[in-house]
Amino acid sequence: MKRILKNISWRSLRVWQRNYDVYLATWKVNFIPPLLEPFLYLLAFGVGLGQLVNDVTYNSTQISYLKFIGPGLIAVAIMNHGFFETTYASFVRMYYQKTFDAILSTPLTIEDVVFGELLWGATKSLFAGAIMLIVMIFFNLVSFPFSLWVLPVSFIAGMTFSSMGMCFTAIVRNIEMFNFPVFLFITPMFLFSGVFFPLSTLPLWAQYVAWFLPLTFLVSAIRAIALGIFSFNILLQLLVLIFIAFICTLLCLMMMKKRLLK
Amino acid sequence: MLNNINNKIEMVKASKLAKTFYNIIAVNNVNFSVYKQECFGLLGPNGAGKTTTVRMIYCFLEPSGGELIVLGKNVLKNPREIKSCIGVCPQENNLDPDLTVWDNLRVFARYFDIGRNEARARCEELLHFVGLFNKKDSRIDELSGGMKRRLIIARSLINKPNLLIMDEPTTGLDPQGKHQVWETIMQLKGQGTTFVLTTHYMDEAAHLCDRIVIMDKGDIIMEGRPRELVENNIGSNVIEIYSSDSEIENYMKSKNLKYEKTKTHYYIYVKGGEKELTEICERFGSEICSLRMANLEDVFLKSTGRELRE
């Protein structure tokens, strides 16, 4: 573990900068879809589904369904943008474009490259979280300015989900194989982490299962922050996310080193 | 510290260098040195261990045994320092397709911590050097194979390397592209750059390399200057006979000639050869015989065999 951490340096930022340059060069493609995302969700769930759903009890007060799912959707965007960046996008760079191989002939180490990719994935999560948050603030769905704490949380959770994604990237043989983690991992989290309904409506055993899903911690933390309800649970949930990020970062660094050095 | 032997500075020194992948021996305890300002060629059939050897030199792979010193530093202890002072042209094109020609160089300069202004000057200079300045805003997939190669060479020079490693620099290029790459390498050689070059093409090795080693199955089986290797192992000329007639073989045995036999040809290795050629033509017919100069390919095929490799 010491050896892995020793090989990470500030040079990781060079990889981040490379990805940022590419992002800026194609910013219209990168910026417009994430901006449309919250509008579509709010339209579908708020205006569509919201008509059929009564207010939801949260923290022993009644809030509108839109206010309830809004923060959940922020959490989903954070998860998706981090996870998809270090799975599909990193895989294309590693496997098809040989970008990593090229960088490895410069003073950067494999650890620098992989960690730089994780930082970039987390940055994409931050961007996605920020865009969602701005739209929610605009529609007065979240408290202001306390909800700005969503931003640092986006980056932290971004590290969690991008390091998890990178673990899969280190083991898949081809790009189609990402279907497995997406359908067995991302989709269940999307549905059962308390984004669309309070976990308390699930049977007790299902609630326990839900607390094994990383997204559950993020949804819970973001919802409390966005609605301006501070509690120590938030810190606890963040600690869990940081712990997962740390473990998955170590894991993916080891596995990527093995994969790239064969 | 760089070793100085007989006024020749050792840029690379491999001692009993070995690499194994899951019990497969790719490089088997080889010893060689590369001296300053020379072009050192690594030749060998597919799977000989050339690419594995150069990958260890540019610190992409870690040796499994022996010692490898590059620019006076151990590849296991100081990979970052070594990598910051060498240039690498890999076998496969790994230019960044997400970036323009210019940005490929600019972003690469940043990996080496070259400052913004210096990088700009360096990119401009290098694009002029490889004749791609008017393509600076092009996308990578708009470039021809030869242009991509030249851009990779430009990229490998971004940090003003003391040692340039080229893994099959002209594989897959058309003759024009190949000759342009050769000219670029010759120009760099003229400026005193040290090269480690791998190639399948014997004309390329004879043209560019001052000294070569031939590898086969992980071992170095021959080492020397191209011209000397040809003279010592083959002679000066080769008579090719397009026939598998055993009469010819009996004749050669009776005359004590050095020869090699394939399914369709005999190759006779001779000093001058005019006398032998006239005799063979008279006996077996002139239409199947030809005399040519011996070359590195003869050495290569003689030493590594003619059978196909994986």
mmCIF file of C-alpha atoms in Angstrom, chain A residues 22-250:
data_model
loop_
_atom_site.group_PDB
_atom_site.id
_atom_site.type_symbol
_atom_site.label_atom_id
_atom_site.label_comp_id
_atom_site.label_asym_id
_atom_site.label_seq_id
_atom_site.Cartn_x
_atom_site.Cartn_y
_atom_site.Cartn_z
ATOM 1 C CA VAL A 22 -10.497 17.897 -24.308
ATOM 2 C CA TYR A 23 -13.645 18.793 -22.350
ATOM 3 C CA LEU A 24 -13.239 22.477 -23.175
ATOM 4 C CA ALA A 25 -12.596 21.752 -26.847
ATOM 5 C CA THR A 26 -15.948 19.985 -27.067
ATOM 6 C CA TRP A 27 -17.727 21.901 -24.332
ATOM 7 C CA LYS A 28 -21.037 22.230 -26.169
ATOM 8 C CA VAL A 29 -21.414 18.462 -26.387
ATOM 9 C CA ASN A 30 -20.296 18.102 -22.784
ATOM 10 C CA PHE A 31 -22.318 20.906 -21.306
ATOM 11 C CA ILE A 32 -25.751 20.852 -22.936
ATOM 12 C CA PRO A 33 -26.861 17.259 -22.111
ATOM 13 C CA PRO A 34 -26.116 17.510 -18.363
ATOM 14 C CA LEU A 35 -27.960 20.834 -18.352
ATOM 15 C CA LEU A 36 -31.031 19.297 -19.995
ATOM 16 C CA GLU A 37 -30.990 16.323 -17.632
ATOM 17 C CA PRO A 38 -32.501 18.050 -14.562
ATOM 18 C CA PHE A 39 -35.187 19.741 -16.668
ATOM 19 C CA LEU A 40 -36.270 16.423 -18.137
ATOM 20 C CA TYR A 41 -36.328 14.728 -14.747
ATOM 21 C CA LEU A 42 -38.209 17.563 -13.083
ATOM 22 C CA LEU A 43 -40.702 17.661 -15.925
ATOM 23 C CA ALA A 44 -41.297 13.906 -15.833
ATOM 24 C CA PHE A 45 -41.367 13.387 -12.090
ATOM 25 C CA GLY A 46 -42.484 16.761 -10.886
ATOM 26 C CA VAL A 47 -45.169 17.669 -13.365
ATOM 27 C CA GLY A 48 -46.007 14.156 -14.530
ATOM 28 C CA LEU A 49 -45.693 11.782 -11.610
ATOM 29 C CA GLY A 50 -45.989 14.553 -9.010
ATOM 30 C CA GLN A 51 -49.638 15.054 -9.897
ATOM 31 C CA LEU A 52 -50.405 11.540 -8.742
ATOM 32 C CA VAL A 53 -48.283 11.572 -5.604
ATOM 33 C CA ASN A 54 -49.207 13.267 -2.357
ATOM 34 C CA ASP A 55 -46.755 15.154 -0.199
ATOM 35 C CA VAL A 56 -44.051 13.076 1.414
ATOM 36 C CA THR A 57 -43.198 13.012 5.081
ATOM 37 C CA TYR A 58 -39.537 13.848 5.536
ATOM 38 C CA ASN A 59 -37.951 14.586 8.909
ATOM 39 C CA SER A 60 -41.483 14.678 10.368
ATOM 40 C CA THR A 61 -42.629 17.477 8.071
ATOM 41 C CA GLN A 62 -44.666 17.337 4.903
ATOM 42 C CA ILE A 63 -42.802 18.352 1.744
ATOM 43 C CA SER A 64 -43.838 18.255 -1.900
ATOM 44 C CA TYR A 65 -42.812 15.228 -3.942
ATOM 45 C CA LEU A 66 -40.674 17.445 -6.183
ATOM 46 C CA LYS A 67 -38.745 18.750 -3.177
ATOM 47 C CA PHE A 68 -38.302 15.160 -2.067
ATOM 48 C CA ILE A 69 -36.860 13.724 -5.256
ATOM 49 C CA GLY A 70 -34.908 16.847 -6.318
ATOM 50 C CA PRO A 71 -31.897 16.106 -4.038
ATOM 51 C CA GLY A 72 -32.125 12.425 -4.958
ATOM 52 C CA LEU A 73 -31.716 13.355 -8.602
ATOM 53 C CA ILE A 74 -28.624 15.412 -7.736
ATOM 54 C CA ALA A 75 -27.172 12.295 -6.106
ATOM 55 C CA VAL A 76 -27.973 10.172 -9.158
ATOM 56 C CA ALA A 77 -26.257 12.694 -11.459
ATOM 57 C CA ILE A 78 -23.153 12.644 -9.229
ATOM 58 C CA MET A 79 -23.058 8.844 -9.339
ATOM 59 C CA ASN A 80 -23.629 8.549 -13.076
ATOM 60 C CA HIS A 81 -21.134 11.156 -14.200
ATOM 61 C CA GLY A 82 -18.335 9.803 -12.018
ATOM 62 C CA PHE A 83 -19.007 6.160 -12.768
ATOM 63 C CA PHE A 84 -19.478 6.529 -16.514
ATOM 64 C CA GLU A 85 -16.381 8.705 -16.864
ATOM 65 C CA THR A 86 -14.031 6.104 -15.392
ATOM 66 C CA THR A 87 -15.737 3.141 -17.052
ATOM 67 C CA TYR A 88 -16.638 3.873 -20.684
ATOM 68 C CA ALA A 89 -14.601 7.050 -21.157
ATOM 69 C CA SER A 90 -11.447 5.829 -19.382
ATOM 70 C CA PHE A 91 -11.686 2.486 -21.145
ATOM 71 C CA VAL A 92 -11.774 4.203 -24.534
ATOM 72 C CA ARG A 93 -8.704 6.234 -23.594
ATOM 73 C CA MET A 94 -6.867 3.214 -22.234
ATOM 74 C CA TYR A 95 -7.862 0.511 -24.715
ATOM 75 C CA TYR A 96 -8.695 2.158 -28.042
ATOM 76 C CA GLN A 97 -6.713 5.401 -27.956
ATOM 77 C CA LYS A 98 -3.644 4.120 -26.055
ATOM 78 C CA THR A 99 -3.566 7.476 -24.310
ATOM 79 C CA PHE A 100 -2.275 5.900 -21.091
ATOM 80 C CA ASP A 101 0.586 4.147 -22.904
ATOM 81 C CA ALA A 102 1.681 7.446 -24.427
ATOM 82 C CA ILE A 103 1.603 9.221 -21.070
ATOM 83 C CA LEU A 104 3.601 6.418 -19.447
ATOM 84 C CA SER A 105 6.627 7.267 -21.593
ATOM 85 C CA THR A 106 6.763 10.657 -19.831
ATOM 86 C CA PRO A 107 7.750 11.220 -16.179
ATOM 87 C CA LEU A 108 4.276 10.167 -15.030
ATOM 88 C CA THR A 109 3.716 6.801 -13.352
ATOM 89 C CA ILE A 110 0.760 4.472 -13.823
ATOM 90 C CA GLU A 111 -0.478 5.581 -10.428
ATOM 91 C CA ASP A 112 -0.364 9.223 -11.547
ATOM 92 C CA VAL A 113 -2.374 8.396 -14.654
ATOM 93 C CA VAL A 114 -5.055 6.362 -12.869
ATOM 94 C CA PHE A 115 -5.349 8.824 -9.982
ATOM 95 C CA GLY A 116 -5.582 11.699 -12.483
ATOM 96 C CA GLU A 117 -8.453 9.881 -14.168
ATOM 97 C CA LEU A 118 -10.196 9.498 -10.798
ATOM 98 C CA LEU A 119 -9.757 13.203 -10.049
ATOM 99 C CA TRP A 120 -11.240 13.957 -13.441
ATOM 100 C CA GLY A 121 -14.174 11.588 -12.862
ATOM 101 C CA ALA A 122 -14.841 13.323 -9.548
ATOM 102 C CA THR A 123 -14.668 16.671 -11.318
ATOM 103 C CA LYS A 124 -17.298 15.508 -13.793
ATOM 104 C CA SER A 125 -19.454 14.564 -10.782
ATOM 105 C CA LEU A 126 -18.880 18.015 -9.359
ATOM 106 C CA PHE A 127 -19.926 19.669 -12.626
ATOM 107 C CA ALA A 128 -23.038 17.496 -12.846
ATOM 108 C CA GLY A 129 -23.930 18.140 -9.197
ATOM 109 C CA ALA A 130 -23.392 21.867 -9.684
ATOM 110 C CA ILE A 131 -25.611 22.089 -12.775
ATOM 111 C CA MET A 132 -28.378 20.139 -11.020
ATOM 112 C CA LEU A 133 -28.059 22.301 -7.933
ATOM 113 C CA ILE A 134 -28.269 25.550 -9.887
ATOM 114 C CA VAL A 135 -31.464 24.428 -11.595
ATOM 115 C CA MET A 136 -32.971 23.351 -8.251
ATOM 116 C CA ILE A 137 -32.029 26.661 -6.658
ATOM 117 C CA PHE A 138 -33.613 28.411 -9.631
ATOM 118 C CA PHE A 139 -36.885 26.520 -9.065
ATOM 119 C CA ASN A 140 -36.620 27.140 -5.321
ATOM 120 C CA LEU A 141 -36.543 23.401 -4.552
ATOM 121 C CA VAL A 142 -33.577 23.561 -2.187
ATOM 122 C CA SER A 143 -32.531 25.798 0.653
ATOM 123 C CA PHE A 144 -30.043 28.521 -0.101
ATOM 124 C CA PRO A 145 -27.177 29.077 0.721
ATOM 125 C CA PHE A 146 -26.852 25.946 2.926
ATOM 126 C CA SER A 147 -27.366 23.678 -0.086
ATOM 127 C CA LEU A 148 -24.059 24.928 -1.554
ATOM 128 C CA TRP A 149 -22.450 22.273 0.655
ATOM 129 C CA VAL A 150 -23.655 19.892 -2.022
ATOM 130 C CA LEU A 151 -20.647 20.976 -4.098
ATOM 131 C CA PRO A 152 -17.822 19.574 -1.945
ATOM 132 C CA VAL A 153 -19.943 16.497 -1.294
ATOM 133 C CA SER A 154 -20.288 16.039 -5.069
ATOM 134 C CA PHE A 155 -16.538 15.884 -5.421
ATOM 135 C CA ILE A 156 -16.081 13.454 -2.528
ATOM 136 C CA ALA A 157 -18.843 11.152 -3.767
ATOM 137 C CA GLY A 158 -17.438 11.601 -7.252
ATOM 138 C CA MET A 159 -14.212 10.010 -6.002
ATOM 139 C CA THR A 160 -16.270 7.156 -4.551
ATOM 140 C CA PHE A 161 -18.104 6.344 -7.755
ATOM 141 C CA SER A 162 -15.230 6.994 -10.138
ATOM 142 C CA SER A 163 -12.886 4.753 -8.135
ATOM 143 C CA MET A 164 -15.568 2.050 -8.156
ATOM 144 C CA GLY A 165 -15.892 2.471 -11.917
ATOM 145 C CA MET A 166 -12.122 2.240 -12.379
ATOM 146 C CA CYS A 167 -12.109 -1.123 -10.579
ATOM 147 C CA PHE A 168 -14.390 -2.478 -13.294
ATOM 148 C CA THR A 169 -12.280 -0.860 -16.015
ATOM 149 C CA ALA A 170 -9.275 -2.728 -14.696
ATOM 150 C CA ILE A 171 -10.953 -6.108 -15.181
ATOM 151 C CA VAL A 172 -13.314 -5.964 -18.168
ATOM 152 C CA ARG A 173 -12.084 -7.605 -21.347
ATOM 153 C CA ASN A 174 -14.153 -5.503 -23.733
ATOM 154 C CA ILE A 175 -16.366 -2.455 -23.544
ATOM 155 C CA GLU A 176 -19.624 -4.461 -23.774
ATOM 156 C CA MET A 177 -18.841 -6.047 -20.431
ATOM 157 C CA PHE A 178 -19.644 -2.776 -18.672
ATOM 158 C CA ASN A 179 -23.275 -3.827 -19.083
ATOM 159 C CA PHE A 180 -22.799 -6.057 -16.052
ATOM 160 C CA PRO A 181 -21.915 -3.395 -13.489
ATOM 161 C CA VAL A 182 -24.430 -1.012 -15.016
ATOM 162 C CA PHE A 183 -27.366 -3.421 -14.771
ATOM 163 C CA LEU A 184 -26.328 -5.252 -11.623
ATOM 164 C CA PHE A 185 -25.025 -2.273 -9.704
ATOM 165 C CA ILE A 186 -25.930 1.155 -11.052
ATOM 166 C CA THR A 187 -29.561 0.451 -12.000
ATOM 167 C CA PRO A 188 -30.475 -1.211 -8.665
ATOM 168 C CA MET A 189 -28.911 1.722 -6.838
ATOM 169 C CA PHE A 190 -30.849 4.155 -8.997
ATOM 170 C CA LEU A 191 -34.080 2.396 -8.040
ATOM 171 C CA PHE A 192 -33.570 1.322 -4.440
ATOM 172 C CA SER A 193 -31.419 3.946 -2.724
ATOM 173 C CA GLY A 194 -34.252 6.184 -1.638
ATOM 174 C CA VAL A 195 -34.217 8.505 -4.637
ATOM 175 C CA PHE A 196 -37.874 8.104 -5.581
ATOM 176 C CA PHE A 197 -39.481 7.016 -2.317
ATOM 177 C CA PRO A 198 -38.512 7.063 1.362
ATOM 178 C CA LEU A 199 -36.681 3.886 2.350
ATOM 179 C CA SER A 200 -39.136 3.465 5.237
ATOM 180 C CA THR A 201 -41.806 2.399 2.754
ATOM 181 C CA LEU A 202 -39.750 -0.716 1.957
ATOM 182 C CA PRO A 203 -39.998 -3.904 4.054
ATOM 183 C CA LEU A 204 -37.459 -3.953 6.838
ATOM 184 C CA TRP A 205 -35.120 -6.486 5.203
ATOM 185 C CA ALA A 206 -35.017 -4.403 2.025
ATOM 186 C CA GLN A 207 -34.105 -1.347 4.070
ATOM 187 C CA TYR A 208 -31.109 -3.198 5.480
ATOM 188 C CA VAL A 209 -30.069 -4.221 1.980
ATOM 189 C CA ALA A 210 -30.397 -0.620 0.816
ATOM 190 C CA TRP A 211 -27.840 0.494 3.391
ATOM 191 C CA PHE A 212 -25.261 -1.673 1.611
ATOM 192 C CA LEU A 213 -25.606 0.481 -1.482
ATOM 193 C CA PRO A 214 -23.217 3.448 -1.586
ATOM 194 C CA LEU A 215 -25.809 5.629 -3.293
ATOM 195 C CA THR A 216 -28.115 5.326 -0.264
ATOM 196 C CA PHE A 217 -25.560 7.198 1.841
ATOM 197 C CA LEU A 218 -25.172 9.885 -0.771
ATOM 198 C CA VAL A 219 -28.920 10.376 -1.303
ATOM 199 C CA SER A 220 -29.482 10.641 2.410
ATOM 200 C CA ALA A 221 -26.643 13.140 2.907
ATOM 201 C CA ILE A 222 -27.518 15.284 -0.116
ATOM 202 C CA ARG A 223 -31.201 15.388 0.812
ATOM 203 C CA ALA A 224 -30.451 16.618 4.312
ATOM 204 C CA ILE A 225 -27.986 19.215 3.022
ATOM 205 C CA ALA A 226 -30.208 20.423 0.184
ATOM 206 C CA LEU A 227 -33.191 20.827 2.483
ATOM 207 C CA GLY A 228 -31.050 22.613 5.023
ATOM 208 C CA ILE A 229 -31.320 20.096 7.832
ATOM 209 C CA PHE A 230 -27.968 19.624 9.482
ATOM 210 C CA SER A 231 -27.340 16.453 11.432
ATOM 211 C CA PHE A 232 -24.338 14.362 12.420
ATOM 212 C CA ASN A 233 -25.686 11.599 10.225
ATOM 213 C CA ILE A 234 -24.439 13.612 7.261
ATOM 214 C CA LEU A 235 -20.855 13.423 8.512
ATOM 215 C CA LEU A 236 -21.200 9.730 9.210
ATOM 216 C CA GLN A 237 -22.537 9.103 5.718
ATOM 217 C CA LEU A 238 -19.728 11.121 4.209
ATOM 218 C CA LEU A 239 -17.209 9.090 6.174
ATOM 219 C CA VAL A 240 -18.638 5.921 4.670
ATOM 220 C CA LEU A 241 -18.309 7.403 1.167
ATOM 221 C CA ILE A 242 -14.726 8.476 1.875
ATOM 222 C CA PHE A 243 -13.906 5.024 3.201
ATOM 223 C CA ILE A 244 -15.294 3.332 0.072
ATOM 224 C CA ALA A 245 -13.409 5.826 -2.107
ATOM 225 C CA PHE A 246 -10.158 5.073 -0.304
ATOM 226 C CA ILE A 247 -10.513 1.298 -0.586
ATOM 227 C CA CYS A 248 -11.594 1.382 -4.228
ATOM 228 C CA THR A 249 -8.797 3.811 -5.127
ATOM 229 C CA LEU A 250 -6.197 1.445 -3.686
#
